[in-house]
Amino acid sequence: SKEKAVHFMGSTIDIDSAIAKLEEFGFKFEGETVSVPKCRKDIQGFQDIVEEIVRFIGIDNIEPVKVEPSAVKHTEFNKEMITKINSILTNAGVSEAKTYQLLSENDSTAIDLWNITTKTQIRKDFGAEFNTLQTSLIQGLIEVYKNNYRQEKAAPAFYEVQNIFHDEDTPKLHLGVIIDDTYQESEEPTLKLKKMAEEIMGTSITFKAMDNNSFNPYNSAEIFIGDAKVGVIGELHPKVLREHKFIRVDKVKARLYYLELNIDSLNNI
C-alpha cells in the first residue's frame, strides 16, 4: 500500500506523482497488489518497488529523518553489553562461536525456548532449504559443539552473541552459552551458568521451574526479571543429544548444559 511505502522510506512525502509515472511504464497498483511489467525481471519484492518510487521522487527531495535518541541509546547499550559479555566469558575460558542465522523451517523451533508462534522466513520461491531466521541460538551452538568433538578437538565451552527473531520483525540481541560436564569440573555446570547469568545481567534475576521437554525437568529453569522472562538455563535432555547424533570422542555419554539470555530485555528496565 502507499502507506506502507511511505513508512518504508521513513518520509511523509506525497508519492502519488511517482506512482503515476510508474503506471505510465506498465506498473499497476491495486490495493496491496502491485503488478510489474514482464520486462522488469529485477523487481523481486516490495523493497524494489520502493526503490523505483524513490528514483522518480529523487533522493535529494526526501527530507532526512532524525534518528530517535532512544534508538541510538539502544544501539550503544547493546555495544557495551557485547563488550562486557566478551570480557566475562573470555576470561572464564569460554570460546566465541559464530553460527548461521538461517535454519530449516523444522529446525527453527525444534527446541522452542521462547514460545514462538510466528516464524520470520525469506521467500520460499528462492528454493532455499534454510529459509527461516533463528528463534534461539541453541541449535547452532549444539552443532558447533558436535562438530568440534567430531574433529577430536577438546572444547568444553562455547558462547555466541547474536540477534534472534521473536514473533515481531524487530531482532532481539541474545546470548547463548553451552558447556559440558568437563568444563571447570570443580563446580556443578548449572551453578556455573547461573553465576554467569547473574554477572552478565547485572540485576536481581529470579529462577522458576521450567516445563520444556528439551531439558532435564529436575535441572532447568526459566530466568525472570520481575514478571518478564529473560532467559533459560539447564541441562539438555538426553533425547536432544540423540537427535543431534552427539557422540563424544571419549565415548562417554555426553551431558550438555545451556544458558540463553535476552540481552535486549535490559533496555526496558
PDB file of C-alpha atoms in Angstrom:
ATOM      1  CA  SER A   1       0.000   0.000   0.000  1.00  0.00           C
ATOM      2  CA  LYS A   2       1.001   3.643  -0.331  1.00  0.00           C
ATOM      3  CA  GLU A   3       1.089   3.979   3.455  1.00  0.00           C
ATOM      4  CA  LYS A   4       3.480   1.037   3.730  1.00  0.00           C
ATOM      5  CA  ALA A   5       5.785   2.523   1.089  1.00  0.00           C
ATOM      6  CA  VAL A   6       5.854   5.886   2.890  1.00  0.00           C
ATOM      7  CA  HIS A   7       6.658   4.122   6.182  1.00  0.00           C
ATOM      8  CA  PHE A   8       9.372   2.072   4.475  1.00  0.00           C
ATOM      9  CA  MET A   9      11.026   5.244   3.161  1.00  0.00           C
ATOM     10  CA  GLY A  10      10.742   6.972   6.535  1.00  0.00           C
ATOM     11  CA  SER A  11       9.225  10.025   4.895  1.00  0.00           C
ATOM     12  CA  THR A  12       5.818  11.707   4.737  1.00  0.00           C
ATOM     13  CA  ILE A  13       6.387  12.828   1.129  1.00  0.00           C
ATOM     14  CA  ASP A  14       3.493  12.544  -1.341  1.00  0.00           C
ATOM     15  CA  ILE A  15       4.255   9.585  -3.615  1.00  0.00           C
ATOM     16  CA  ASP A  16       1.184   9.815  -5.871  1.00  0.00           C
ATOM     17  CA  SER A  17       3.097  11.516  -8.695  1.00  0.00           C
ATOM     18  CA  ALA A  18       5.803   8.838  -8.621  1.00  0.00           C
ATOM     19  CA  ILE A  19       3.187   6.078  -8.728  1.00  0.00           C
ATOM     20  CA  ALA A  20       1.505   7.791 -11.686  1.00  0.00           C
ATOM     21  CA  LYS A  21       4.857   7.797 -13.519  1.00  0.00           C
ATOM     22  CA  LEU A  22       5.370   4.105 -12.779  1.00  0.00           C
ATOM     23  CA  GLU A  23       1.892   3.342 -14.127  1.00  0.00           C
ATOM     24  CA  GLU A  24       2.926   5.009 -17.377  1.00  0.00           C
ATOM     25  CA  PHE A  25       5.718   2.414 -17.579  1.00  0.00           C
ATOM     26  CA  GLY A  26       3.328  -0.519 -17.108  1.00  0.00           C
ATOM     27  CA  PHE A  27       3.161  -0.898 -13.320  1.00  0.00           C
ATOM     28  CA  LYS A  28      -0.304  -1.427 -11.851  1.00  0.00           C
ATOM     29  CA  PHE A  29      -1.140  -0.542  -8.239  1.00  0.00           C
ATOM     30  CA  GLU A  30      -4.315  -2.220  -6.928  1.00  0.00           C
ATOM     31  CA  GLY A  31      -4.704  -2.090  -3.146  1.00  0.00           C
ATOM     32  CA  GLU A  32      -1.993  -4.290  -1.621  1.00  0.00           C
ATOM     33  CA  THR A  33      -1.028  -5.741  -5.017  1.00  0.00           C
ATOM     34  CA  VAL A  34       1.496  -4.353  -7.492  1.00  0.00           C
ATOM     35  CA  SER A  35       1.717  -5.857 -10.981  1.00  0.00           C
ATOM     36  CA  VAL A  36       5.138  -5.478 -12.617  1.00  0.00           C
ATOM     37  CA  PRO A  37       5.894  -5.303 -16.375  1.00  0.00           C
ATOM     38  CA  LYS A  38       7.262  -8.604 -17.712  1.00  0.00           C
ATOM     39  CA  CYS A  39      10.443  -6.900 -18.859  1.00  0.00           C
ATOM     40  CA  ARG A  40      11.359  -5.888 -15.291  1.00  0.00           C
ATOM     41  CA  LYS A  41      12.856  -9.159 -14.063  1.00  0.00           C
ATOM     42  CA  ASP A  42      14.869  -7.208 -11.482  1.00  0.00           C
ATOM     43  CA  ILE A  43      11.752  -6.364  -9.451  1.00  0.00           C
ATOM     44  CA  GLN A  44      11.553  -9.168  -6.886  1.00  0.00           C
ATOM     45  CA  GLY A  45       9.930  -7.678  -3.814  1.00  0.00           C
ATOM     46  CA  PHE A  46       8.354  -4.723  -2.061  1.00  0.00           C
ATOM     47  CA  GLN A  47      11.696  -3.030  -1.393  1.00  0.00           C
ATOM     48  CA  ASP A  48      12.334  -2.955  -5.150  1.00  0.00           C
ATOM     49  CA  ILE A  49       9.032  -1.132  -5.699  1.00  0.00           C
ATOM     50  CA  VAL A  50      10.022   1.432  -3.068  1.00  0.00           C
ATOM     51  CA  GLU A  51      13.367   1.886  -4.830  1.00  0.00           C
ATOM     52  CA  GLU A  52      11.541   2.662  -8.089  1.00  0.00           C
ATOM     53  CA  ILE A  53       9.359   5.224  -6.309  1.00  0.00           C
ATOM     54  CA  VAL A  54      12.462   6.887  -4.840  1.00  0.00           C
ATOM     55  CA  ARG A  55      14.009   7.096  -8.336  1.00  0.00           C
ATOM     56  CA  PHE A  56      11.097   9.230  -9.554  1.00  0.00           C
ATOM     57  CA  ILE A  57      10.858  11.365  -6.426  1.00  0.00           C
ATOM     58  CA  GLY A  58      14.621  11.933  -6.340  1.00  0.00           C
ATOM     59  CA  ILE A  59      16.670  11.040  -3.299  1.00  0.00           C
ATOM     60  CA  ASP A  60      17.543  14.708  -2.743  1.00  0.00           C
ATOM     61  CA  ASN A  61      13.849  15.557  -2.444  1.00  0.00           C
ATOM     62  CA  ILE A  62      13.311  13.273   0.540  1.00  0.00           C
ATOM     63  CA  GLU A  63      13.786  15.093   3.818  1.00  0.00           C
ATOM     64  CA  PRO A  64      16.155  13.282   6.203  1.00  0.00           C
ATOM     65  CA  VAL A  65      14.561  11.966   9.373  1.00  0.00           C
ATOM     66  CA  LYS A  66      16.359  12.431  12.658  1.00  0.00           C
ATOM     67  CA  VAL A  67      17.045   9.168  14.456  1.00  0.00           C
ATOM     68  CA  GLU A  68      15.244   8.986  17.785  1.00  0.00           C
ATOM     69  CA  PRO A  69      17.628   9.293  20.753  1.00  0.00           C
ATOM     70  CA  SER A  70      16.147   6.117  22.224  1.00  0.00           C
ATOM     71  CA  ALA A  71      17.255   4.140  19.148  1.00  0.00           C
ATOM     72  CA  VAL A  72      20.811   5.467  19.442  1.00  0.00           C
ATOM     73  CA  LYS A  73      20.838   4.743  23.170  1.00  0.00           C
ATOM     74  CA  HIS A  74      19.600   1.203  22.489  1.00  0.00           C
ATOM     75  CA  THR A  75      22.395   0.553  19.981  1.00  0.00           C
ATOM     76  CA  GLU A  76      25.084   1.978  22.260  1.00  0.00           C
ATOM     77  CA  PHE A  77      23.806  -0.083  25.191  1.00  0.00           C
ATOM     78  CA  ASN A  78      23.979  -3.283  23.155  1.00  0.00           C
ATOM     79  CA  LYS A  79      27.554  -2.488  22.097  1.00  0.00           C
ATOM     80  CA  GLU A  80      28.513  -2.010  25.742  1.00  0.00           C
ATOM     81  CA  MET A  81      26.841  -5.274  26.699  1.00  0.00           C
ATOM     82  CA  ILE A  82      28.657  -7.192  23.951  1.00  0.00           C
ATOM     83  CA  THR A  83      31.984  -5.821  25.207  1.00  0.00           C
ATOM     84  CA  LYS A  84      31.068  -6.804  28.765  1.00  0.00           C
ATOM     85  CA  ILE A  85      29.991 -10.302  27.728  1.00  0.00           C
ATOM     86  CA  ASN A  86      33.133 -10.883  25.665  1.00  0.00           C
ATOM     87  CA  SER A  87      35.297  -9.881  28.628  1.00  0.00           C
ATOM     88  CA  ILE A  88      33.455 -12.028  31.177  1.00  0.00           C
ATOM     89  CA  LEU A  89      33.245 -15.186  29.084  1.00  0.00           C
ATOM     90  CA  THR A  90      36.691 -14.992  27.515  1.00  0.00           C
ATOM     91  CA  ASN A  91      38.202 -14.671  30.983  1.00  0.00           C
ATOM     92  CA  ALA A  92      36.134 -17.686  32.035  1.00  0.00           C
ATOM     93  CA  GLY A  93      37.688 -19.795  29.260  1.00  0.00           C
ATOM     94  CA  VAL A  94      34.617 -19.866  27.006  1.00  0.00           C
ATOM     95  CA  SER A  95      35.303 -19.721  23.247  1.00  0.00           C
ATOM     96  CA  GLU A  96      33.255 -17.458  20.966  1.00  0.00           C
ATOM     97  CA  ALA A  97      31.358 -19.101  18.113  1.00  0.00           C
ATOM     98  CA  LYS A  98      29.561 -17.715  15.065  1.00  0.00           C
ATOM     99  CA  THR A  99      26.695 -19.696  13.571  1.00  0.00           C
ATOM    100  CA  TYR A 100      24.401 -19.416  10.571  1.00  0.00           C
ATOM    101  CA  GLN A 101      21.294 -17.302  11.213  1.00  0.00           C
ATOM    102  CA  LEU A 102      19.108 -19.277   8.801  1.00  0.00           C
ATOM    103  CA  LEU A 103      17.681 -22.680   9.713  1.00  0.00           C
ATOM    104  CA  SER A 104      15.287 -25.081   8.048  1.00  0.00           C
ATOM    105  CA  GLU A 105      11.650 -24.466   8.970  1.00  0.00           C
ATOM    106  CA  ASN A 106      11.506 -27.600  11.147  1.00  0.00           C
ATOM    107  CA  ASP A 107      14.808 -26.970  12.926  1.00  0.00           C
ATOM    108  CA  SER A 108      13.946 -23.356  13.717  1.00  0.00           C
ATOM    109  CA  THR A 109      11.551 -24.295  16.523  1.00  0.00           C
ATOM    110  CA  ALA A 110      12.554 -27.905  17.208  1.00  0.00           C
ATOM    111  CA  ILE A 111      13.728 -26.555  20.549  1.00  0.00           C
ATOM    112  CA  ASP A 112      11.356 -23.719  21.406  1.00  0.00           C
ATOM    113  CA  LEU A 113      12.707 -21.594  24.253  1.00  0.00           C
ATOM    114  CA  TRP A 114      10.521 -18.508  23.752  1.00  0.00           C
ATOM    115  CA  ASN A 115       7.058 -19.837  22.833  1.00  0.00           C
ATOM    116  CA  ILE A 116       7.358 -18.610  19.249  1.00  0.00           C
ATOM    117  CA  THR A 117       4.068 -18.501  17.336  1.00  0.00           C
ATOM    118  CA  THR A 118       5.184 -16.769  14.111  1.00  0.00           C
ATOM    119  CA  LYS A 119       8.419 -17.533  12.251  1.00  0.00           C
ATOM    120  CA  THR A 120      10.276 -14.997  10.123  1.00  0.00           C
ATOM    121  CA  GLN A 121      11.056 -16.518   6.727  1.00  0.00           C
ATOM    122  CA  ILE A 122      12.736 -15.489   3.500  1.00  0.00           C
ATOM    123  CA  ARG A 123      10.897 -16.081   0.240  1.00  0.00           C
ATOM    124  CA  LYS A 124      10.368 -19.789  -0.363  1.00  0.00           C
ATOM    125  CA  ASP A 125      10.441 -19.354  -4.130  1.00  0.00           C
ATOM    126  CA  PHE A 126      14.201 -18.898  -3.875  1.00  0.00           C
ATOM    127  CA  GLY A 127      14.280 -22.651  -3.242  1.00  0.00           C
ATOM    128  CA  ALA A 128      16.465 -22.417  -0.147  1.00  0.00           C
ATOM    129  CA  GLU A 129      16.217 -25.226   2.384  1.00  0.00           C
ATOM    130  CA  PHE A 130      17.382 -22.880   5.132  1.00  0.00           C
ATOM    131  CA  ASN A 131      14.725 -20.200   4.871  1.00  0.00           C
ATOM    132  CA  THR A 132      13.769 -19.424   8.487  1.00  0.00           C
ATOM    133  CA  LEU A 133      15.522 -16.948  10.770  1.00  0.00           C
ATOM    134  CA  GLN A 134      16.655 -18.488  14.041  1.00  0.00           C
ATOM    135  CA  THR A 135      14.366 -18.119  17.047  1.00  0.00           C
ATOM    136  CA  SER A 136      17.099 -19.005  19.546  1.00  0.00           C
ATOM    137  CA  LEU A 137      20.836 -19.716  19.491  1.00  0.00           C
ATOM    138  CA  ILE A 138      20.649 -23.258  20.833  1.00  0.00           C
ATOM    139  CA  GLN A 139      20.545 -25.222  17.566  1.00  0.00           C
ATOM    140  CA  GLY A 140      23.629 -23.548  16.156  1.00  0.00           C
ATOM    141  CA  LEU A 141      25.650 -23.938  19.353  1.00  0.00           C
ATOM    142  CA  ILE A 142      24.810 -27.639  19.634  1.00  0.00           C
ATOM    143  CA  GLU A 143      26.085 -28.103  16.079  1.00  0.00           C
ATOM    144  CA  VAL A 144      29.287 -26.195  16.867  1.00  0.00           C
ATOM    145  CA  TYR A 145      29.846 -28.403  19.878  1.00  0.00           C
ATOM    146  CA  LYS A 146      29.178 -31.595  17.963  1.00  0.00           C
ATOM    147  CA  ASN A 147      31.466 -30.669  15.070  1.00  0.00           C
ATOM    148  CA  ASN A 148      34.352 -29.901  17.413  1.00  0.00           C
ATOM    149  CA  TYR A 149      34.035 -33.315  19.013  1.00  0.00           C
ATOM    150  CA  ARG A 150      33.924 -34.989  15.610  1.00  0.00           C
ATOM    151  CA  GLN A 151      37.247 -33.342  14.824  1.00  0.00           C
ATOM    152  CA  GLU A 152      38.590 -34.558  18.168  1.00  0.00           C
ATOM    153  CA  LYS A 153      39.049 -31.051  19.484  1.00  0.00           C
ATOM    154  CA  ALA A 154      38.513 -30.583  23.188  1.00  0.00           C
ATOM    155  CA  ALA A 155      36.188 -27.599  23.505  1.00  0.00           C
ATOM    156  CA  PRO A 156      34.079 -27.758  26.644  1.00  0.00           C
ATOM    157  CA  ALA A 157      32.537 -24.282  26.372  1.00  0.00           C
ATOM    158  CA  PHE A 158      31.194 -22.016  23.622  1.00  0.00           C
ATOM    159  CA  TYR A 159      29.181 -18.814  23.520  1.00  0.00           C
ATOM    160  CA  GLU A 160      27.550 -16.658  20.872  1.00  0.00           C
ATOM    161  CA  VAL A 161      26.055 -13.163  20.923  1.00  0.00           C
ATOM    162  CA  GLN A 162      23.661 -12.782  18.029  1.00  0.00           C
ATOM    163  CA  ASN A 163      20.256 -11.470  17.005  1.00  0.00           C
ATOM    164  CA  ILE A 164      17.290 -13.801  17.035  1.00  0.00           C
ATOM    165  CA  PHE A 165      13.761 -13.168  15.816  1.00  0.00           C
ATOM    166  CA  HIS A 166      10.693 -13.440  18.023  1.00  0.00           C
ATOM    167  CA  ASP A 167       7.145 -13.016  16.743  1.00  0.00           C
ATOM    168  CA  GLU A 168       7.734  -9.454  15.511  1.00  0.00           C
ATOM    169  CA  ASP A 169      10.138  -8.310  12.818  1.00  0.00           C
ATOM    170  CA  THR A 170      12.479  -6.499  15.216  1.00  0.00           C
ATOM    171  CA  PRO A 171      15.551  -8.622  16.032  1.00  0.00           C
ATOM    172  CA  LYS A 172      16.476  -9.211  19.661  1.00  0.00           C
ATOM    173  CA  LEU A 173      20.068  -9.476  20.877  1.00  0.00           C
ATOM    174  CA  HIS A 174      20.616 -12.776  22.692  1.00  0.00           C
ATOM    175  CA  LEU A 175      23.483 -14.579  24.381  1.00  0.00           C
ATOM    176  CA  GLY A 176      23.813 -18.367  24.229  1.00  0.00           C
ATOM    177  CA  VAL A 177      26.339 -20.386  26.274  1.00  0.00           C
ATOM    178  CA  ILE A 178      26.859 -24.138  26.028  1.00  0.00           C
ATOM    179  CA  ILE A 179      29.172 -26.186  28.267  1.00  0.00           C
ATOM    180  CA  ASP A 180      29.605 -29.824  29.199  1.00  0.00           C
ATOM    181  CA  ASP A 181      30.324 -31.645  32.444  1.00  0.00           C
ATOM    182  CA  THR A 182      34.100 -31.422  31.902  1.00  0.00           C
ATOM    183  CA  TYR A 183      34.118 -27.605  31.984  1.00  0.00           C
ATOM    184  CA  GLN A 184      35.748 -26.486  35.252  1.00  0.00           C
ATOM    185  CA  GLU A 185      34.932 -29.757  36.971  1.00  0.00           C
ATOM    186  CA  SER A 186      35.305 -28.265  40.432  1.00  0.00           C
ATOM    187  CA  GLU A 187      31.848 -26.732  40.111  1.00  0.00           C
ATOM    188  CA  GLU A 188      28.465 -28.086  39.023  1.00  0.00           C
ATOM    189  CA  PRO A 189      27.803 -26.865  35.430  1.00  0.00           C
ATOM    190  CA  THR A 190      24.355 -25.391  36.020  1.00  0.00           C
ATOM    191  CA  LEU A 191      25.654 -23.456  39.019  1.00  0.00           C
ATOM    192  CA  LYS A 192      28.479 -22.094  36.877  1.00  0.00           C
ATOM    193  CA  LEU A 193      25.982 -20.926  34.236  1.00  0.00           C
ATOM    194  CA  LYS A 194      23.847 -19.361  36.962  1.00  0.00           C
ATOM    195  CA  LYS A 195      26.803 -17.278  38.155  1.00  0.00           C
ATOM    196  CA  MET A 196      27.488 -16.187  34.570  1.00  0.00           C
ATOM    197  CA  ALA A 197      23.859 -15.079  34.186  1.00  0.00           C
ATOM    198  CA  GLU A 198      23.964 -13.074  37.403  1.00  0.00           C
ATOM    199  CA  GLU A 199      27.223 -11.362  36.443  1.00  0.00           C
ATOM    200  CA  ILE A 200      26.088 -10.519  32.909  1.00  0.00           C
ATOM    201  CA  MET A 201      22.575  -9.299  33.664  1.00  0.00           C
ATOM    202  CA  GLY A 202      23.842  -7.138  36.494  1.00  0.00           C
ATOM    203  CA  THR A 203      20.489  -7.040  38.266  1.00  0.00           C
ATOM    204  CA  SER A 204      18.318  -9.178  40.514  1.00  0.00           C
ATOM    205  CA  ILE A 205      17.182 -12.180  38.494  1.00  0.00           C
ATOM    206  CA  THR A 206      14.972 -14.976  39.735  1.00  0.00           C
ATOM    207  CA  PHE A 207      14.651 -18.609  38.654  1.00  0.00           C
ATOM    208  CA  LYS A 208      11.409 -20.557  38.217  1.00  0.00           C
ATOM    209  CA  ALA A 209      10.886 -24.213  37.330  1.00  0.00           C
ATOM    210  CA  MET A 210      10.670 -24.780  33.565  1.00  0.00           C
ATOM    211  CA  ASP A 211       8.381 -27.171  31.705  1.00  0.00           C
ATOM    212  CA  ASN A 212      10.297 -27.810  28.476  1.00  0.00           C
ATOM    213  CA  ASN A 213      10.802 -31.359  27.202  1.00  0.00           C
ATOM    214  CA  SER A 214      14.163 -30.441  25.663  1.00  0.00           C
ATOM    215  CA  PHE A 215      15.625 -30.038  29.164  1.00  0.00           C
ATOM    216  CA  ASN A 216      16.082 -32.177  32.255  1.00  0.00           C
ATOM    217  CA  PRO A 217      12.965 -31.245  34.291  1.00  0.00           C
ATOM    218  CA  TYR A 218      14.930 -31.588  37.548  1.00  0.00           C
ATOM    219  CA  ASN A 219      17.833 -29.379  36.474  1.00  0.00           C
ATOM    220  CA  SER A 220      16.452 -26.460  34.447  1.00  0.00           C
ATOM    221  CA  ALA A 221      14.695 -23.152  34.985  1.00  0.00           C
ATOM    222  CA  GLU A 222      13.356 -20.037  33.314  1.00  0.00           C
ATOM    223  CA  ILE A 223      15.012 -16.761  34.286  1.00  0.00           C
ATOM    224  CA  PHE A 224      12.960 -13.670  35.129  1.00  0.00           C
ATOM    225  CA  ILE A 225      13.431 -10.008  35.943  1.00  0.00           C
ATOM    226  CA  GLY A 226      10.199  -9.090  37.654  1.00  0.00           C
ATOM    227  CA  ASP A 227       7.431 -10.669  35.560  1.00  0.00           C
ATOM    228  CA  ALA A 228       9.450 -10.640  32.326  1.00  0.00           C
ATOM    229  CA  LYS A 229      11.106 -13.834  31.119  1.00  0.00           C
ATOM    230  CA  VAL A 230      14.687 -13.013  30.148  1.00  0.00           C
ATOM    231  CA  GLY A 231      16.356 -16.400  29.845  1.00  0.00           C
ATOM    232  CA  VAL A 232      16.535 -20.170  30.235  1.00  0.00           C
ATOM    233  CA  ILE A 233      19.123 -22.362  31.931  1.00  0.00           C
ATOM    234  CA  GLY A 234      19.633 -26.057  32.485  1.00  0.00           C
ATOM    235  CA  GLU A 235      20.819 -29.471  31.390  1.00  0.00           C
ATOM    236  CA  LEU A 236      19.759 -30.596  27.923  1.00  0.00           C
ATOM    237  CA  HIS A 237      17.657 -33.744  27.840  1.00  0.00           C
ATOM    238  CA  PRO A 238      19.480 -36.867  26.556  1.00  0.00           C
ATOM    239  CA  LYS A 239      16.918 -37.205  23.748  1.00  0.00           C
ATOM    240  CA  VAL A 240      18.135 -33.877  22.306  1.00  0.00           C
ATOM    241  CA  LEU A 241      21.681 -35.218  22.161  1.00  0.00           C
ATOM    242  CA  ARG A 242      20.468 -38.419  20.494  1.00  0.00           C
ATOM    243  CA  GLU A 243      18.546 -36.411  17.891  1.00  0.00           C
ATOM    244  CA  HIS A 244      21.731 -34.484  17.072  1.00  0.00           C
ATOM    245  CA  LYS A 245      23.745 -37.729  16.972  1.00  0.00           C
ATOM    246  CA  PHE A 246      26.045 -36.298  19.594  1.00  0.00           C
ATOM    247  CA  ILE A 247      28.885 -38.704  20.386  1.00  0.00           C
ATOM    248  CA  ARG A 248      31.839 -37.681  22.498  1.00  0.00           C
ATOM    249  CA  VAL A 249      35.381 -38.594  21.471  1.00  0.00           C
ATOM    250  CA  ASP A 250      35.930 -40.482  24.685  1.00  0.00           C
ATOM    251  CA  LYS A 251      32.722 -42.467  24.008  1.00  0.00           C
ATOM    252  CA  VAL A 252      31.327 -41.410  27.381  1.00  0.00           C
ATOM    253  CA  LYS A 253      27.704 -40.293  27.342  1.00  0.00           C
ATOM    254  CA  ALA A 254      27.743 -36.535  26.982  1.00  0.00           C
ATOM    255  CA  ARG A 255      25.969 -34.140  29.314  1.00  0.00           C
ATOM    256  CA  LEU A 256      25.427 -30.648  27.936  1.00  0.00           C
ATOM    257  CA  TYR A 257      24.239 -27.541  29.769  1.00  0.00           C
ATOM    258  CA  TYR A 258      22.813 -24.434  28.190  1.00  0.00           C
ATOM    259  CA  LEU A 259      22.139 -20.805  29.083  1.00  0.00           C
ATOM    260  CA  GLU A 260      20.349 -18.277  26.885  1.00  0.00           C
ATOM    261  CA  LEU A 261      19.705 -14.663  27.876  1.00  0.00           C
ATOM    262  CA  ASN A 262      17.659 -11.964  26.157  1.00  0.00           C
ATOM    263  CA  ILE A 263      20.166  -9.123  26.430  1.00  0.00           C
ATOM    264  CA  ASP A 264      17.756  -6.761  24.676  1.00  0.00           C
ATOM    265  CA  SER A 265      15.349  -7.051  27.614  1.00  0.00           C
ATOM    266  CA  LEU A 266      17.696  -4.938  29.736  1.00  0.00           C
ATOM    267  CA  ASN A 267      16.856  -1.946  27.535  1.00  0.00           C
ATOM    268  CA  ASN A 268      13.367  -1.947  29.050  1.00  0.00           C
ATOM    269  CA  ILE A 269      14.497  -1.913  32.669  1.00  0.00           C
TER     270      ILE A 269
END
